[in-house]
Amino acid sequence: MAAPILVVDIQHPQPRHVARAVEMLERGGVIAYPTDTYYGLGCDLMSKKAIERLYQLKGRDRKKPLSFLCPDLSDVAKYAHVSNFAYRTMKGLTPGAFTFILEATRIVPEVMMSKQKQVGIRVPDAPLARALASGLGRPLITTSASDDAGEPLIDAKDIKEKLGHGLDLILDGGVTLMEPSTVVSLIGDSLEILRQGKGRLDA
């Protein structure tokens, strides 16, 4: 059975809808939700079973870690080693359309790290996505909702049609723009853009 759709206000998310989605995440569910870039597919960072379901649904190689989002910059230090340089850089760019590559702390599940023990973390400019992570009390895994060919799905109805069988809930925030986050490595206290996306860095 395909997942139900809840229409949400992405800037001022309805508390009851956030609560329902958080309850689903706490039970090990997998949901689709709008972010400030693509629609994301997400689950609780600490649910191994849900992470496994997400990899299966995406048909993604287990050697390719997924990134996750935190509700606030202050949460990032629990999951990544944040130097003064990294903190200053992120402070100027969060919330925003950036994924930061940092060295992981021990609390991060092995499946979420690269071989180099690095992780990708976002603090999105998306009140709904941050409310979900805040309500859960743990980071929310985020990977783009895409079809079999890897093309992003920008409408909740398309997500239901293509991926609804593997989801527990779809939060419909309207049609989203097709642009990924900008991936920025902050390893070794140097800034390197690994993928240019929606986030723009001033010179």
PDB file of C-alpha atoms in Angstrom:
ATOM      1  CA  MET A   1       0.000   0.000   0.000  1.00  0.00           C
ATOM      2  CA  ALA A   2       1.357   3.437  -0.945  1.00  0.00           C
ATOM      3  CA  ALA A   3       2.176   5.925   1.802  1.00  0.00           C
ATOM      4  CA  PRO A   4      -0.388   8.588   2.721  1.00  0.00           C
ATOM      5  CA  ILE A   5       0.260  12.236   1.748  1.00  0.00           C
ATOM      6  CA  LEU A   6      -0.011  15.102   4.250  1.00  0.00           C
ATOM      7  CA  VAL A   7      -0.049  18.645   2.841  1.00  0.00           C
ATOM      8  CA  VAL A   8       2.243  20.846   4.954  1.00  0.00           C
ATOM      9  CA  ASP A   9       3.283  24.467   5.120  1.00  0.00           C
ATOM     10  CA  ILE A  10       7.070  24.320   4.687  1.00  0.00           C
ATOM     11  CA  GLN A  11       7.698  27.724   6.304  1.00  0.00           C
ATOM     12  CA  HIS A  12       5.213  27.353   9.170  1.00  0.00           C
ATOM     13  CA  PRO A  13       4.715  23.597   9.536  1.00  0.00           C
ATOM     14  CA  GLN A  14       1.569  22.491  11.328  1.00  0.00           C
ATOM     15  CA  PRO A  15       2.578  21.021  14.729  1.00  0.00           C
ATOM     16  CA  ARG A  16       0.185  18.069  14.361  1.00  0.00           C
ATOM     17  CA  HIS A  17       1.744  17.086  11.017  1.00  0.00           C
ATOM     18  CA  VAL A  18       5.256  17.401  12.432  1.00  0.00           C
ATOM     19  CA  ALA A  19       4.214  15.267  15.427  1.00  0.00           C
ATOM     20  CA  ARG A  20       2.757  12.575  13.167  1.00  0.00           C
ATOM     21  CA  ALA A  21       5.929  12.445  11.052  1.00  0.00           C
ATOM     22  CA  VAL A  22       8.162  12.354  14.151  1.00  0.00           C
ATOM     23  CA  GLU A  23       6.091   9.488  15.583  1.00  0.00           C
ATOM     24  CA  MET A  24       6.615   7.607  12.301  1.00  0.00           C
ATOM     25  CA  LEU A  25      10.383   8.247  12.442  1.00  0.00           C
ATOM     26  CA  GLU A  26      10.554   7.090  16.077  1.00  0.00           C
ATOM     27  CA  ARG A  27       8.904   3.815  15.052  1.00  0.00           C
ATOM     28  CA  GLY A  28      11.628   3.207  12.459  1.00  0.00           C
ATOM     29  CA  GLY A  29       9.643   4.621   9.543  1.00  0.00           C
ATOM     30  CA  VAL A  30      10.922   6.129   6.302  1.00  0.00           C
ATOM     31  CA  ILE A  31       9.355   9.370   5.077  1.00  0.00           C
ATOM     32  CA  ALA A  32       9.604  11.842   2.194  1.00  0.00           C
ATOM     33  CA  TYR A  33       9.763  15.531   3.035  1.00  0.00           C
ATOM     34  CA  PRO A  34      10.597  18.831   1.295  1.00  0.00           C
ATOM     35  CA  THR A  35      13.884  20.588   2.062  1.00  0.00           C
ATOM     36  CA  ASP A  36      15.440  23.805   0.737  1.00  0.00           C
ATOM     37  CA  THR A  37      16.827  21.775  -2.199  1.00  0.00           C
ATOM     38  CA  TYR A  38      15.198  18.530  -3.397  1.00  0.00           C
ATOM     39  CA  TYR A  39      12.573  16.446  -1.678  1.00  0.00           C
ATOM     40  CA  GLY A  40      14.417  14.257   0.796  1.00  0.00           C
ATOM     41  CA  LEU A  41      13.874  10.684   1.872  1.00  0.00           C
ATOM     42  CA  GLY A  42      14.625  10.361   5.544  1.00  0.00           C
ATOM     43  CA  CYS A  43      14.716   8.245   8.657  1.00  0.00           C
ATOM     44  CA  ASP A  44      16.185   8.337  12.155  1.00  0.00           C
ATOM     45  CA  LEU A  45      19.995   8.356  12.085  1.00  0.00           C
ATOM     46  CA  MET A  46      20.008   5.800  14.913  1.00  0.00           C
ATOM     47  CA  SER A  47      17.628   3.260  13.330  1.00  0.00           C
ATOM     48  CA  LYS A  48      19.701   0.601  11.520  1.00  0.00           C
ATOM     49  CA  LYS A  49      16.585  -1.104  10.186  1.00  0.00           C
ATOM     50  CA  ALA A  50      15.232   2.147   8.709  1.00  0.00           C
ATOM     51  CA  ILE A  51      18.624   2.981   7.152  1.00  0.00           C
ATOM     52  CA  GLU A  52      18.666  -0.461   5.519  1.00  0.00           C
ATOM     53  CA  ARG A  53      15.164   0.143   4.119  1.00  0.00           C
ATOM     54  CA  LEU A  54      16.277   3.499   2.751  1.00  0.00           C
ATOM     55  CA  TYR A  55      19.270   1.982   0.945  1.00  0.00           C
ATOM     56  CA  GLN A  56      17.008  -0.677  -0.577  1.00  0.00           C
ATOM     57  CA  LEU A  57      14.426   1.886  -1.681  1.00  0.00           C
ATOM     58  CA  LYS A  58      17.104   4.026  -3.348  1.00  0.00           C
ATOM     59  CA  GLY A  59      18.932   1.011  -4.804  1.00  0.00           C
ATOM     60  CA  ARG A  60      22.059   2.683  -3.461  1.00  0.00           C
ATOM     61  CA  ASP A  61      25.479   1.114  -2.985  1.00  0.00           C
ATOM     62  CA  ARG A  62      26.089   0.535   0.754  1.00  0.00           C
ATOM     63  CA  LYS A  63      29.624   1.888   0.302  1.00  0.00           C
ATOM     64  CA  LYS A  64      28.163   5.328  -0.507  1.00  0.00           C
ATOM     65  CA  PRO A  65      27.219   6.934   2.805  1.00  0.00           C
ATOM     66  CA  LEU A  66      24.127   9.116   3.104  1.00  0.00           C
ATOM     67  CA  SER A  67      24.238  12.588   4.618  1.00  0.00           C
ATOM     68  CA  PHE A  68      22.101  13.748   7.518  1.00  0.00           C
ATOM     69  CA  LEU A  69      20.680  16.991   8.806  1.00  0.00           C
ATOM     70  CA  CYS A  70      20.731  18.666  12.193  1.00  0.00           C
ATOM     71  CA  PRO A  71      18.185  21.249  13.343  1.00  0.00           C
ATOM     72  CA  ASP A  72      20.844  23.705  14.474  1.00  0.00           C
ATOM     73  CA  LEU A  73      24.572  24.362  14.213  1.00  0.00           C
ATOM     74  CA  SER A  74      24.925  23.672  17.963  1.00  0.00           C
ATOM     75  CA  ASP A  75      23.905  20.019  17.353  1.00  0.00           C
ATOM     76  CA  VAL A  76      26.626  19.342  14.784  1.00  0.00           C
ATOM     77  CA  ALA A  77      29.470  18.953  17.318  1.00  0.00           C
ATOM     78  CA  LYS A  78      27.843  15.788  18.750  1.00  0.00           C
ATOM     79  CA  TYR A  79      28.272  14.039  15.423  1.00  0.00           C
ATOM     80  CA  ALA A  80      31.364  15.667  13.894  1.00  0.00           C
ATOM     81  CA  HIS A  81      34.656  17.160  15.038  1.00  0.00           C
ATOM     82  CA  VAL A  82      34.171  20.899  14.568  1.00  0.00           C
ATOM     83  CA  SER A  83      37.325  23.029  14.655  1.00  0.00           C
ATOM     84  CA  ASN A  84      37.225  26.793  15.135  1.00  0.00           C
ATOM     85  CA  PHE A  85      37.748  27.174  11.377  1.00  0.00           C
ATOM     86  CA  ALA A  86      34.867  24.795  10.578  1.00  0.00           C
ATOM     87  CA  TYR A  87      32.575  26.482  13.096  1.00  0.00           C
ATOM     88  CA  ARG A  88      33.251  29.979  11.745  1.00  0.00           C
ATOM     89  CA  THR A  89      32.708  28.779   8.175  1.00  0.00           C
ATOM     90  CA  MET A  90      29.455  26.968   8.960  1.00  0.00           C
ATOM     91  CA  LYS A  91      28.159  29.820  11.095  1.00  0.00           C
ATOM     92  CA  GLY A  92      28.225  32.078   8.056  1.00  0.00           C
ATOM     93  CA  LEU A  93      26.545  29.494   5.802  1.00  0.00           C
ATOM     94  CA  THR A  94      23.853  27.954   8.006  1.00  0.00           C
ATOM     95  CA  PRO A  95      21.017  27.493   7.741  1.00  0.00           C
ATOM     96  CA  GLY A  96      21.503  27.057   4.021  1.00  0.00           C
ATOM     97  CA  ALA A  97      21.835  24.791   0.987  1.00  0.00           C
ATOM     98  CA  PHE A  98      25.189  23.293   1.976  1.00  0.00           C
ATOM     99  CA  THR A  99      26.381  19.822   2.937  1.00  0.00           C
ATOM    100  CA  PHE A 100      29.559  19.959   5.030  1.00  0.00           C
ATOM    101  CA  ILE A 101      32.071  17.113   5.009  1.00  0.00           C
ATOM    102  CA  LEU A 102      33.627  16.694   8.450  1.00  0.00           C
ATOM    103  CA  GLU A 103      35.335  13.986  10.505  1.00  0.00           C
ATOM    104  CA  ALA A 104      32.755  11.882  12.350  1.00  0.00           C
ATOM    105  CA  THR A 105      32.561  11.327  16.092  1.00  0.00           C
ATOM    106  CA  ARG A 106      32.109   7.845  17.558  1.00  0.00           C
ATOM    107  CA  ILE A 107      28.374   8.323  18.021  1.00  0.00           C
ATOM    108  CA  VAL A 108      27.752   8.146  14.240  1.00  0.00           C
ATOM    109  CA  PRO A 109      26.739   4.662  12.984  1.00  0.00           C
ATOM    110  CA  GLU A 110      29.405   2.970  10.838  1.00  0.00           C
ATOM    111  CA  VAL A 111      27.088   2.768   7.815  1.00  0.00           C
ATOM    112  CA  MET A 112      26.884   6.562   7.720  1.00  0.00           C
ATOM    113  CA  MET A 113      30.641   7.122   7.424  1.00  0.00           C
ATOM    114  CA  SER A 114      33.029   7.000   4.506  1.00  0.00           C
ATOM    115  CA  LYS A 115      36.127   4.801   4.736  1.00  0.00           C
ATOM    116  CA  GLN A 116      37.957   7.902   5.970  1.00  0.00           C
ATOM    117  CA  LYS A 117      35.454   8.176   8.885  1.00  0.00           C
ATOM    118  CA  GLN A 118      33.941  11.323   7.398  1.00  0.00           C
ATOM    119  CA  VAL A 119      30.287  12.410   7.305  1.00  0.00           C
ATOM    120  CA  GLY A 120      28.127  14.858   5.356  1.00  0.00           C
ATOM    121  CA  ILE A 121      25.996  17.131   7.560  1.00  0.00           C
ATOM    122  CA  ARG A 122      23.390  19.747   6.668  1.00  0.00           C
ATOM    123  CA  VAL A 123      21.593  22.485   8.594  1.00  0.00           C
ATOM    124  CA  PRO A 124      18.999  23.324   5.931  1.00  0.00           C
ATOM    125  CA  ASP A 125      17.169  26.596   5.406  1.00  0.00           C
ATOM    126  CA  ALA A 126      13.924  24.649   5.700  1.00  0.00           C
ATOM    127  CA  PRO A 127      11.832  25.137   8.872  1.00  0.00           C
ATOM    128  CA  LEU A 128       9.894  21.901   8.270  1.00  0.00           C
ATOM    129  CA  ALA A 129      13.012  19.725   7.917  1.00  0.00           C
ATOM    130  CA  ARG A 130      14.596  21.319  11.003  1.00  0.00           C
ATOM    131  CA  ALA A 131      11.347  20.860  12.978  1.00  0.00           C
ATOM    132  CA  LEU A 132      11.379  17.140  12.160  1.00  0.00           C
ATOM    133  CA  ALA A 133      14.972  16.688  13.396  1.00  0.00           C
ATOM    134  CA  SER A 134      14.269  18.853  16.430  1.00  0.00           C
ATOM    135  CA  GLY A 135      11.142  16.864  17.302  1.00  0.00           C
ATOM    136  CA  LEU A 136      12.983  13.577  16.857  1.00  0.00           C
ATOM    137  CA  GLY A 137      15.853  14.783  19.033  1.00  0.00           C
ATOM    138  CA  ARG A 138      18.359  13.178  16.648  1.00  0.00           C
ATOM    139  CA  PRO A 139      19.585  13.947  13.130  1.00  0.00           C
ATOM    140  CA  LEU A 140      17.443  12.992  10.186  1.00  0.00           C
ATOM    141  CA  ILE A 141      19.027  11.134   7.304  1.00  0.00           C
ATOM    142  CA  THR A 142      18.541  12.955   4.028  1.00  0.00           C
ATOM    143  CA  THR A 143      18.945  11.670   0.495  1.00  0.00           C
ATOM    144  CA  SER A 144      17.175  13.009  -2.567  1.00  0.00           C
ATOM    145  CA  ALA A 145      13.924  11.407  -3.683  1.00  0.00           C
ATOM    146  CA  SER A 146      14.637  10.174  -7.203  1.00  0.00           C
ATOM    147  CA  ASP A 147      13.292   7.740  -9.792  1.00  0.00           C
ATOM    148  CA  ASP A 148      14.988   4.599 -11.173  1.00  0.00           C
ATOM    149  CA  ALA A 149      17.053   6.716 -13.571  1.00  0.00           C
ATOM    150  CA  GLY A 150      18.281   8.923 -10.720  1.00  0.00           C
ATOM    151  CA  GLU A 151      16.177  11.920 -11.766  1.00  0.00           C
ATOM    152  CA  PRO A 152      14.918  13.964  -8.791  1.00  0.00           C
ATOM    153  CA  LEU A 153      11.198  13.765  -8.042  1.00  0.00           C
ATOM    154  CA  ILE A 154       9.964  17.297  -7.406  1.00  0.00           C
ATOM    155  CA  ASP A 155       6.282  16.609  -6.701  1.00  0.00           C
ATOM    156  CA  ALA A 156       4.746  14.618  -3.831  1.00  0.00           C
ATOM    157  CA  LYS A 157       2.347  12.843  -6.212  1.00  0.00           C
ATOM    158  CA  ASP A 158       5.269  11.555  -8.296  1.00  0.00           C
ATOM    159  CA  ILE A 159       7.024  10.423  -5.115  1.00  0.00           C
ATOM    160  CA  LYS A 160       3.913   8.486  -4.107  1.00  0.00           C
ATOM    161  CA  GLU A 161       3.684   6.869  -7.539  1.00  0.00           C
ATOM    162  CA  LYS A 162       7.369   5.876  -7.777  1.00  0.00           C
ATOM    163  CA  LEU A 163       8.397   5.307  -4.153  1.00  0.00           C
ATOM    164  CA  GLY A 164       5.187   5.219  -2.114  1.00  0.00           C
ATOM    165  CA  HIS A 165       5.344   1.430  -1.682  1.00  0.00           C
ATOM    166  CA  GLY A 166       8.523   1.791   0.392  1.00  0.00           C
ATOM    167  CA  LEU A 167       7.537   4.864   2.419  1.00  0.00           C
ATOM    168  CA  ASP A 168       5.406   5.310   5.531  1.00  0.00           C
ATOM    169  CA  LEU A 169       4.470   8.971   5.013  1.00  0.00           C
ATOM    170  CA  ILE A 170       4.905  11.719   2.400  1.00  0.00           C
ATOM    171  CA  LEU A 171       4.880  15.373   3.456  1.00  0.00           C
ATOM    172  CA  ASP A 172       3.687  17.480   0.530  1.00  0.00           C
ATOM    173  CA  GLY A 173       5.168  20.983   0.506  1.00  0.00           C
ATOM    174  CA  GLY A 174       4.382  21.708  -3.139  1.00  0.00           C
ATOM    175  CA  VAL A 175       6.647  21.433  -6.187  1.00  0.00           C
ATOM    176  CA  THR A 176      10.327  21.975  -5.313  1.00  0.00           C
ATOM    177  CA  LEU A 177      13.115  23.499  -7.356  1.00  0.00           C
ATOM    178  CA  MET A 178      15.565  21.066  -8.938  1.00  0.00           C
ATOM    179  CA  GLU A 179      18.930  21.965  -7.453  1.00  0.00           C
ATOM    180  CA  PRO A 180      21.084  19.931  -5.045  1.00  0.00           C
ATOM    181  CA  SER A 181      23.015  21.290  -2.079  1.00  0.00           C
ATOM    182  CA  THR A 182      26.571  22.546  -2.505  1.00  0.00           C
ATOM    183  CA  VAL A 183      28.992  20.040  -0.952  1.00  0.00           C
ATOM    184  CA  VAL A 184      31.851  21.677   0.956  1.00  0.00           C
ATOM    185  CA  SER A 185      34.756  19.792   2.552  1.00  0.00           C
ATOM    186  CA  LEU A 186      36.122  21.369   5.731  1.00  0.00           C
ATOM    187  CA  ILE A 187      38.618  18.568   6.414  1.00  0.00           C
ATOM    188  CA  GLY A 188      42.058  19.741   7.525  1.00  0.00           C
ATOM    189  CA  ASP A 189      40.853  23.300   8.118  1.00  0.00           C
ATOM    190  CA  SER A 190      40.707  24.088   4.425  1.00  0.00           C
ATOM    191  CA  LEU A 191      37.617  24.783   2.363  1.00  0.00           C
ATOM    192  CA  GLU A 192      37.071  22.827  -0.843  1.00  0.00           C
ATOM    193  CA  ILE A 193      33.904  22.784  -2.959  1.00  0.00           C
ATOM    194  CA  LEU A 194      33.286  19.164  -3.981  1.00  0.00           C
ATOM    195  CA  ARG A 195      29.994  19.887  -5.775  1.00  0.00           C
ATOM    196  CA  GLN A 196      28.543  23.246  -6.737  1.00  0.00           C
ATOM    197  CA  GLY A 197      24.805  23.344  -6.140  1.00  0.00           C
ATOM    198  CA  LYS A 198      22.236  25.784  -4.847  1.00  0.00           C
ATOM    199  CA  GLY A 199      24.432  27.185  -2.049  1.00  0.00           C
ATOM    200  CA  ARG A 200      26.629  30.039  -3.218  1.00  0.00           C
ATOM    201  CA  LEU A 201      29.914  30.988  -1.558  1.00  0.00           C
ATOM    202  CA  ASP A 202      31.066  34.597  -1.675  1.00  0.00           C
ATOM    203  CA  ALA A 203      34.659  34.940  -2.827  1.00  0.00           C
TER     204      ALA A 203
END
